[in-house]
mmCIF file of C-alpha atoms in Angstrom:
data_model
loop_
_atom_site.group_PDB
_atom_site.id
_atom_site.type_symbol
_atom_site.label_atom_id
_atom_site.label_comp_id
_atom_site.label_asym_id
_atom_site.label_seq_id
_atom_site.Cartn_x
_atom_site.Cartn_y
_atom_site.Cartn_z
ATOM 1 C CA UNK A 21 14.957 -24.495 -47.458
ATOM 2 C CA UNK A 22 16.976 -23.720 -44.175
ATOM 3 C CA UNK A 23 20.748 -25.243 -43.886
ATOM 4 C CA UNK A 24 21.786 -28.533 -42.761
ATOM 5 C CA UNK A 25 23.572 -27.381 -39.095
ATOM 6 C CA UNK A 26 21.137 -28.671 -36.835
ATOM 7 C CA UNK A 27 19.371 -25.605 -34.798
ATOM 8 C CA UNK A 28 19.493 -26.612 -31.732
ATOM 9 C CA UNK A 29 23.322 -26.876 -31.198
ATOM 10 C CA UNK A 30 23.383 -22.726 -31.717
ATOM 11 C CA UNK A 31 23.708 -20.181 -29.022
ATOM 12 C CA UNK A 32 19.883 -18.180 -29.156
ATOM 13 C CA UNK A 33 18.345 -16.709 -31.787
ATOM 14 C CA UNK A 34 21.518 -17.267 -34.053
ATOM 15 C CA UNK A 35 20.811 -19.471 -37.425
ATOM 16 C CA UNK A 36 22.615 -20.174 -40.845
ATOM 17 C CA UNK A 37 20.504 -19.095 -43.507
ATOM 18 C CA UNK A 38 21.170 -19.468 -47.144
ATOM 19 C CA UNK A 39 25.051 -20.319 -46.005
ATOM 20 C CA UNK A 40 24.707 -17.288 -44.241
ATOM 21 C CA UNK A 41 24.512 -16.245 -40.255
ATOM 22 C CA UNK A 42 21.598 -14.598 -38.694
ATOM 23 C CA UNK A 43 20.325 -13.466 -35.525
ATOM 24 C CA UNK A 44 17.350 -12.405 -34.859
ATOM 25 C CA UNK A 45 15.414 -11.237 -31.479
ATOM 26 C CA UNK A 46 12.251 -8.844 -30.703
ATOM 27 C CA UNK A 47 12.139 -6.311 -28.141
ATOM 28 C CA UNK A 48 9.551 -3.809 -27.657
ATOM 29 C CA UNK A 49 7.051 -5.204 -29.663
ATOM 30 C CA UNK A 50 9.740 -5.255 -32.919
ATOM 31 C CA UNK A 51 11.033 -7.725 -34.712
ATOM 32 C CA UNK A 52 14.755 -7.858 -35.819
ATOM 33 C CA UNK A 53 16.380 -9.700 -38.756
ATOM 34 C CA UNK A 54 20.005 -9.383 -39.389
ATOM 35 C CA UNK A 55 22.266 -11.089 -41.497
ATOM 36 C CA UNK A 56 26.054 -11.100 -41.029
ATOM 37 C CA UNK A 57 29.409 -10.931 -42.930
ATOM 38 C CA UNK A 58 31.636 -13.652 -40.458
ATOM 39 C CA UNK A 59 32.065 -17.022 -41.954
ATOM 40 C CA UNK A 60 28.904 -19.626 -41.108
ATOM 41 C CA UNK A 61 31.952 -21.299 -38.548
ATOM 42 C CA UNK A 62 32.408 -22.153 -35.165
ATOM 43 C CA UNK A 63 34.504 -18.951 -35.132
ATOM 44 C CA UNK A 64 31.508 -16.645 -36.561
ATOM 45 C CA UNK A 65 28.917 -18.176 -34.711
ATOM 46 C CA UNK A 66 30.236 -17.014 -31.351
ATOM 47 C CA UNK A 67 30.879 -13.436 -32.546
ATOM 48 C CA UNK A 68 27.203 -13.195 -33.938
ATOM 49 C CA UNK A 69 26.088 -14.764 -30.380
ATOM 50 C CA UNK A 70 27.858 -11.727 -28.623
ATOM 51 C CA UNK A 71 26.709 -9.023 -31.234
ATOM 52 C CA UNK A 72 23.370 -9.778 -30.894
ATOM 53 C CA UNK A 73 24.107 -9.516 -26.850
ATOM 54 C CA UNK A 74 24.927 -5.987 -27.596
ATOM 55 C CA UNK A 75 22.217 -5.061 -30.337
ATOM 56 C CA UNK A 76 19.256 -6.968 -27.721
ATOM 57 C CA UNK A 77 21.036 -4.405 -24.361
ATOM 58 C CA UNK A 78 20.361 -1.987 -26.589
ATOM 59 C CA UNK A 79 16.966 -2.238 -27.829
ATOM 60 C CA UNK A 80 16.144 -3.557 -24.421
ATOM 61 C CA UNK A 81 17.069 0.320 -23.232
ATOM 62 C CA UNK A 82 15.791 1.685 -25.999
ATOM 63 C CA UNK A 83 19.091 3.188 -27.004
ATOM 64 C CA UNK A 84 19.504 1.242 -30.400
ATOM 65 C CA UNK A 85 19.816 2.971 -33.595
ATOM 66 C CA UNK A 86 19.745 2.640 -37.444
ATOM 67 C CA UNK A 87 23.079 2.963 -37.057
ATOM 68 C CA UNK A 88 24.047 0.437 -35.033
ATOM 69 C CA UNK A 89 22.748 -2.303 -36.975
ATOM 70 C CA UNK A 90 24.220 -1.501 -40.216
ATOM 71 C CA UNK A 91 27.833 -1.406 -37.996
ATOM 72 C CA UNK A 92 26.117 -4.993 -36.869
ATOM 73 C CA UNK A 93 26.017 -6.033 -40.604
ATOM 74 C CA UNK A 94 29.197 -4.613 -41.741
ATOM 75 C CA UNK A 95 31.467 -6.318 -38.293
ATOM 76 C CA UNK A 96 34.124 -8.454 -39.714
ATOM 77 C CA UNK A 97 36.030 -11.256 -37.570
ATOM 78 C CA UNK A 98 39.479 -11.076 -38.433
ATOM 79 C CA UNK A 99 42.407 -13.311 -36.815
ATOM 80 C CA UNK A 100 39.707 -15.643 -34.722
ATOM 81 C CA UNK A 101 39.597 -11.786 -32.550
ATOM 82 C CA UNK A 102 35.727 -10.760 -31.705
ATOM 83 C CA UNK A 103 35.243 -7.218 -31.524
ATOM 84 C CA UNK A 104 33.979 -7.010 -28.511
ATOM 85 C CA UNK A 105 33.915 -4.926 -24.937
ATOM 86 C CA UNK A 106 35.277 -7.796 -21.570
ATOM 87 C CA UNK A 107 33.964 -7.938 -18.451
ATOM 88 C CA UNK A 108 30.956 -7.523 -16.467
ATOM 89 C CA UNK A 109 28.677 -4.353 -18.510
ATOM 90 C CA UNK A 110 27.410 -1.246 -16.557
ATOM 91 C CA UNK A 111 23.319 -2.655 -17.309
ATOM 92 C CA UNK A 112 24.057 -5.987 -15.867
ATOM 93 C CA UNK A 113 24.796 -3.912 -12.992
ATOM 94 C CA UNK A 114 22.254 -1.905 -13.589
ATOM 95 C CA UNK A 115 20.033 -4.894 -13.265
ATOM 96 C CA UNK A 116 21.401 -6.481 -10.193
ATOM 97 C CA UNK A 117 21.090 -3.447 -8.318
ATOM 98 C CA UNK A 118 17.482 -2.742 -9.331
ATOM 99 C CA UNK A 119 16.683 -6.809 -8.873
ATOM 100 C CA UNK A 120 17.792 -6.120 -4.826
ATOM 101 C CA UNK A 121 17.055 -2.717 -4.251
ATOM 102 C CA UNK A 122 15.201 -2.758 -1.021
ATOM 103 C CA UNK A 123 13.130 0.602 -1.777
ATOM 104 C CA UNK A 124 9.543 -0.019 -2.708
ATOM 105 C CA UNK A 125 7.714 -0.476 -5.903
ATOM 106 C CA UNK A 126 7.648 3.379 -7.380
ATOM 107 C CA UNK A 127 10.691 4.032 -6.602
ATOM 108 C CA UNK A 128 12.702 1.233 -8.102
ATOM 109 C CA UNK A 129 10.164 2.200 -11.681
ATOM 110 C CA UNK A 130 11.571 5.941 -11.191
ATOM 111 C CA UNK A 131 14.753 4.502 -10.226
ATOM 112 C CA UNK A 132 14.782 2.278 -13.582
ATOM 113 C CA UNK A 133 13.569 5.766 -15.775
ATOM 114 C CA UNK A 134 16.304 7.347 -14.424
ATOM 115 C CA UNK A 135 18.921 4.393 -15.548
ATOM 116 C CA UNK A 136 17.425 3.862 -18.900
ATOM 117 C CA UNK A 137 16.901 7.640 -19.270
ATOM 118 C CA UNK A 138 19.709 9.315 -18.586
ATOM 119 C CA UNK A 139 22.632 7.106 -18.026
ATOM 120 C CA UNK A 140 21.823 4.128 -20.265
ATOM 121 C CA UNK A 141 22.824 6.067 -23.729
ATOM 122 C CA UNK A 142 26.357 6.801 -22.314
ATOM 123 C CA UNK A 143 27.069 3.996 -20.504
ATOM 124 C CA UNK A 144 25.030 0.534 -20.856
ATOM 125 C CA UNK A 145 27.333 -1.485 -22.947
ATOM 126 C CA UNK A 146 30.793 -0.344 -21.226
ATOM 127 C CA UNK A 147 32.194 -2.664 -18.808
ATOM 128 C CA UNK A 148 31.487 -1.266 -15.518
ATOM 129 C CA UNK A 149 35.309 -1.222 -14.875
ATOM 130 C CA UNK A 150 36.312 1.192 -17.034
ATOM 131 C CA UNK A 151 33.535 3.817 -16.695
ATOM 132 C CA UNK A 152 35.872 6.594 -14.879
ATOM 133 C CA UNK A 153 35.002 9.327 -12.671
ATOM 134 C CA UNK A 154 35.518 12.045 -16.132
ATOM 135 C CA UNK A 155 33.274 9.944 -17.757
ATOM 136 C CA UNK A 156 30.775 10.364 -15.737
ATOM 137 C CA UNK A 157 31.090 13.715 -15.121
ATOM 138 C CA UNK A 158 31.602 14.016 -19.238
ATOM 139 C CA UNK A 159 27.950 12.854 -19.023
ATOM 140 C CA UNK A 160 26.447 14.784 -16.812
ATOM 141 C CA UNK A 161 27.424 18.005 -18.038
ATOM 142 C CA UNK A 162 25.977 16.543 -21.639
ATOM 143 C CA UNK A 163 22.263 16.184 -19.746
ATOM 144 C CA UNK A 164 22.316 19.638 -18.656
ATOM 145 C CA UNK A 165 20.351 19.327 -15.535
ATOM 146 C CA UNK A 166 18.546 22.004 -14.884
ATOM 147 C CA UNK A 167 18.175 22.291 -11.662
ATOM 148 C CA UNK A 168 20.535 20.894 -8.842
ATOM 149 C CA UNK A 169 17.388 18.572 -7.459
ATOM 150 C CA UNK A 170 16.981 16.995 -10.879
ATOM 151 C CA UNK A 171 20.453 16.169 -10.673
ATOM 152 C CA UNK A 172 20.966 14.607 -7.523
ATOM 153 C CA UNK A 173 17.507 12.369 -7.772
ATOM 154 C CA UNK A 174 19.039 11.295 -10.611
ATOM 155 C CA UNK A 175 22.729 10.432 -8.719
ATOM 156 C CA UNK A 176 20.788 8.177 -6.441
ATOM 157 C CA UNK A 177 20.578 5.001 -8.561
ATOM 158 C CA UNK A 178 23.530 5.683 -10.352
ATOM 159 C CA UNK A 179 25.719 5.560 -7.077
ATOM 160 C CA UNK A 180 23.509 2.377 -6.273
ATOM 161 C CA UNK A 181 24.932 1.007 -9.405
ATOM 162 C CA UNK A 182 28.363 1.806 -8.914
ATOM 163 C CA UNK A 183 27.896 0.176 -4.924
ATOM 164 C CA UNK A 184 26.563 -2.640 -5.990
ATOM 165 C CA UNK A 185 29.858 -3.325 -8.071
ATOM 166 C CA UNK A 186 31.537 -2.613 -4.958
ATOM 167 C CA UNK A 187 29.748 -4.884 -2.531
ATOM 168 C CA UNK A 188 29.939 -7.416 -5.922
ATOM 169 C CA UNK A 189 34.423 -6.725 -6.521
ATOM 170 C CA UNK A 190 33.397 -5.826 -9.967
ATOM 171 C CA UNK A 191 35.329 -2.405 -8.799
ATOM 172 C CA UNK A 192 38.293 -2.168 -6.778
ATOM 173 C CA UNK A 193 37.228 2.300 -6.706
ATOM 174 C CA UNK A 194 34.278 4.060 -7.065
ATOM 175 C CA UNK A 195 34.245 7.159 -9.760
ATOM 176 C CA UNK A 196 31.617 8.296 -7.765
ATOM 177 C CA UNK A 197 32.953 9.098 -4.576
ATOM 178 C CA UNK A 198 35.001 12.345 -5.981
ATOM 179 C CA UNK A 199 31.029 13.652 -7.443
ATOM 180 C CA UNK A 200 28.697 15.430 -4.810
ATOM 181 C CA UNK A 201 25.789 16.497 -4.375
ATOM 182 C CA UNK A 202 24.234 20.235 -5.918
ATOM 183 C CA UNK A 203 23.614 22.217 -2.812
ATOM 184 C CA UNK A 204 19.719 22.667 -2.578
ATOM 185 C CA UNK A 205 17.920 25.369 -1.503
ATOM 186 C CA UNK A 206 14.911 24.039 0.651
ATOM 187 C CA UNK A 207 11.652 25.845 0.565
ATOM 188 C CA UNK A 208 9.364 27.365 3.038
ATOM 189 C CA UNK A 209 6.544 24.987 3.805
ATOM 190 C CA UNK A 210 3.452 26.632 3.014
ATOM 191 C CA UNK A 211 0.616 23.898 4.229
ATOM 192 C CA UNK A 212 -3.134 24.720 3.864
ATOM 193 C CA UNK A 213 -4.556 26.802 6.679
ATOM 194 C CA UNK A 214 -6.628 25.961 9.466
ATOM 195 C CA UNK A 215 -9.447 27.858 6.835
ATOM 196 C CA UNK A 216 -8.581 26.362 3.331
ATOM 197 C CA UNK A 217 -8.611 22.870 5.407
ATOM 198 C CA UNK A 218 -12.229 23.251 6.704
ATOM 199 C CA UNK A 219 -13.190 24.635 3.499
ATOM 200 C CA UNK A 220 -11.913 21.486 1.120
ATOM 201 C CA UNK A 221 -13.266 19.361 3.944
ATOM 202 C CA UNK A 222 -16.972 21.101 3.952
ATOM 203 C CA UNK A 223 -17.189 20.702 0.247
ATOM 204 C CA UNK A 224 -16.359 16.800 0.305
ATOM 205 C CA UNK A 225 -18.807 16.639 3.271
ATOM 206 C CA UNK A 226 -21.577 18.732 1.346
ATOM 207 C CA UNK A 227 -20.950 16.979 -1.977
ATOM 208 C CA UNK A 228 -20.189 13.625 -2.004
ATOM 209 C CA UNK A 229 -23.087 10.334 -1.584
ATOM 210 C CA UNK A 230 -23.275 7.344 -0.969
ATOM 211 C CA UNK A 231 -19.654 5.338 -1.071
ATOM 212 C CA UNK A 232 -17.795 8.736 -1.727
ATOM 213 C CA UNK A 233 -18.196 9.521 0.907
ATOM 214 C CA UNK A 234 -15.228 7.549 2.380
ATOM 215 C CA UNK A 235 -13.237 10.282 0.558
ATOM 216 C CA UNK A 236 -14.067 12.692 3.130
ATOM 217 C CA UNK A 237 -13.710 9.955 6.427
ATOM 218 C CA UNK A 238 -10.447 9.484 4.125
ATOM 219 C CA UNK A 239 -8.911 13.353 4.039
ATOM 220 C CA UNK A 240 -10.315 14.046 7.603
ATOM 221 C CA UNK A 241 -8.258 11.822 9.051
ATOM 222 C CA UNK A 242 -5.073 12.538 6.711
ATOM 223 C CA UNK A 243 -5.458 16.251 7.550
ATOM 224 C CA UNK A 244 -5.967 15.649 11.644
ATOM 225 C CA UNK A 245 -2.341 12.450 11.277
ATOM 226 C CA UNK A 246 -0.166 13.852 9.099
ATOM 227 C CA UNK A 247 -0.022 10.008 7.153
ATOM 228 C CA UNK A 248 1.209 8.718 4.072
ATOM 229 C CA UNK A 249 -1.294 7.903 1.913
ATOM 230 C CA UNK A 250 1.020 4.804 1.961
ATOM 231 C CA UNK A 251 0.515 4.683 5.353
ATOM 232 C CA UNK A 252 -3.665 5.268 5.639
ATOM 233 C CA UNK A 253 -4.062 2.855 3.429
ATOM 234 C CA UNK A 254 -2.166 0.498 5.262
ATOM 235 C CA UNK A 255 -4.164 0.776 8.441
ATOM 236 C CA UNK A 256 -6.067 -2.061 10.007
ATOM 237 C CA UNK A 257 -8.534 -2.131 12.826
ATOM 238 C CA UNK A 258 -5.977 -3.696 14.920
ATOM 239 C CA UNK A 259 -4.158 -0.527 14.845
ATOM 240 C CA UNK A 260 -6.253 2.036 16.919
ATOM 241 C CA UNK A 261 -6.766 2.522 20.368
ATOM 242 C CA UNK A 262 -9.439 3.934 20.406
ATOM 243 C CA UNK A 263 -9.472 3.986 24.766
ATOM 244 C CA UNK A 264 -5.909 5.935 24.899
ATOM 245 C CA UNK A 265 -6.856 8.056 21.684
ATOM 246 C CA UNK A 266 -3.583 7.182 19.691
ATOM 247 C CA UNK A 267 -3.142 4.774 16.775
ATOM 248 C CA UNK A 268 0.393 3.301 15.496
ATOM 249 C CA UNK A 269 1.712 3.596 11.228
ATOM 250 C CA UNK A 270 4.512 1.156 11.385
ATOM 251 C CA UNK A 271 3.448 -0.412 7.764
ATOM 252 C CA UNK A 272 2.722 0.877 4.103
ATOM 253 C CA UNK A 273 0.711 -0.355 1.216
ATOM 254 C CA UNK A 274 2.200 0.719 -2.435
ATOM 255 C CA UNK A 275 0.267 -0.575 -5.602
ATOM 256 C CA UNK A 276 -1.647 -3.781 -3.135
ATOM 257 C CA UNK A 277 1.394 -4.523 -1.952
ATOM 258 C CA UNK A 278 2.930 -3.981 2.011
ATOM 259 C CA UNK A 279 5.776 -3.860 3.733
ATOM 260 C CA UNK A 280 6.283 -4.071 7.514
ATOM 261 C CA UNK A 281 7.628 -0.968 6.874
ATOM 262 C CA UNK A 282 7.381 2.582 6.578
ATOM 263 C CA UNK A 283 8.781 4.626 4.114
ATOM 264 C CA UNK A 284 11.320 6.146 6.542
ATOM 265 C CA UNK A 285 11.274 2.858 8.480
ATOM 266 C CA UNK A 286 10.046 4.714 11.080
ATOM 267 C CA UNK A 287 7.258 3.088 13.329
ATOM 268 C CA UNK A 288 5.416 5.936 15.457
ATOM 269 C CA UNK A 289 2.072 6.655 17.363
ATOM 270 C CA UNK A 290 -0.405 9.519 16.275
ATOM 271 C CA UNK A 291 -3.160 10.737 19.192
ATOM 272 C CA UNK A 292 -6.437 11.258 17.495
ATOM 273 C CA UNK A 293 -8.347 14.003 18.348
ATOM 274 C CA UNK A 294 -12.939 13.737 18.139
ATOM 275 C CA UNK A 295 -12.669 14.277 14.934
ATOM 276 C CA UNK A 296 -9.570 12.342 13.506
ATOM 277 C CA UNK A 297 -11.102 9.494 15.710
ATOM 278 C CA UNK A 298 -14.641 9.741 14.107
ATOM 279 C CA UNK A 299 -13.223 9.589 10.906
ATOM 280 C CA UNK A 300 -11.589 6.813 11.631
ATOM 281 C CA UNK A 301 -14.220 4.885 13.275
ATOM 282 C CA UNK A 302 -16.868 5.626 10.287
ATOM 283 C CA UNK A 303 -13.702 4.129 8.263
ATOM 284 C CA UNK A 304 -13.539 0.850 10.586
ATOM 285 C CA UNK A 305 -17.801 0.787 10.420
ATOM 286 C CA UNK A 306 -17.458 1.668 6.361
ATOM 287 C CA UNK A 307 -15.609 -1.446 5.732
ATOM 288 C CA UNK A 308 -17.341 -3.979 8.196
ATOM 289 C CA UNK A 309 -20.514 -3.073 6.289
ATOM 290 C CA UNK A 310 -19.206 -4.261 3.188
ATOM 291 C CA UNK A 311 -16.838 -6.902 4.750
ATOM 292 C CA UNK A 312 -14.228 -5.835 2.886
#
């Protein structure tokens, strides 16, 4: 039977069961019910709420371990002192950074994956102001990135988190200031040759039928324009000026979300040759015929 203390006055996810404090939460399709040692008084309830918050954060980032739970079960509150970190945590700043990041949805998802896989295990529950340059260098060594490019890519969202902390005045010095990107050798581009391009387009034209012929016209326009897929998908009939033989690229569309900017935030005009002009006209006709 539940104790008489009203659950309405209890912090979220904290309750009294059989004279003891219990915390409960669900993350990643798993339920947690953990009985804690602090006494069921005001100080113990406050401590339990803070312990629960730390465990929830770890569970959200996929770094909660059995030892964390055992430690929580044995965590004591002495002299009204709660053993918790003070200050805004790295993971809280990371969430704020991702929320306000202006990158497209795919890029933001990539940043989230990088933060979760590479950095949260080290810094999630650390106060942002306590993380030092040495801490970050140790984490980089421990991650053992196999290429300079991988390291540089993984530093992008990490820099974003600390830039966010600087902007919000959570920290006065940026510990990443002295950590530089590693030099990356740029490979020589290896584009399709004219012969290879024609071979691919000829195969599509010969083998696609009915509505699938759309893909032939799509790749015809893609080859001759050099546009990114997100730019091609966002094109509208009004973007084409067949009289002057040009079309403008000034927006993008990723996973159904349209933005009035390209990936590089630079609008441009592209010339149409006879083949790309015909491809564009066929794509427009396809759309009109099906009232898309």
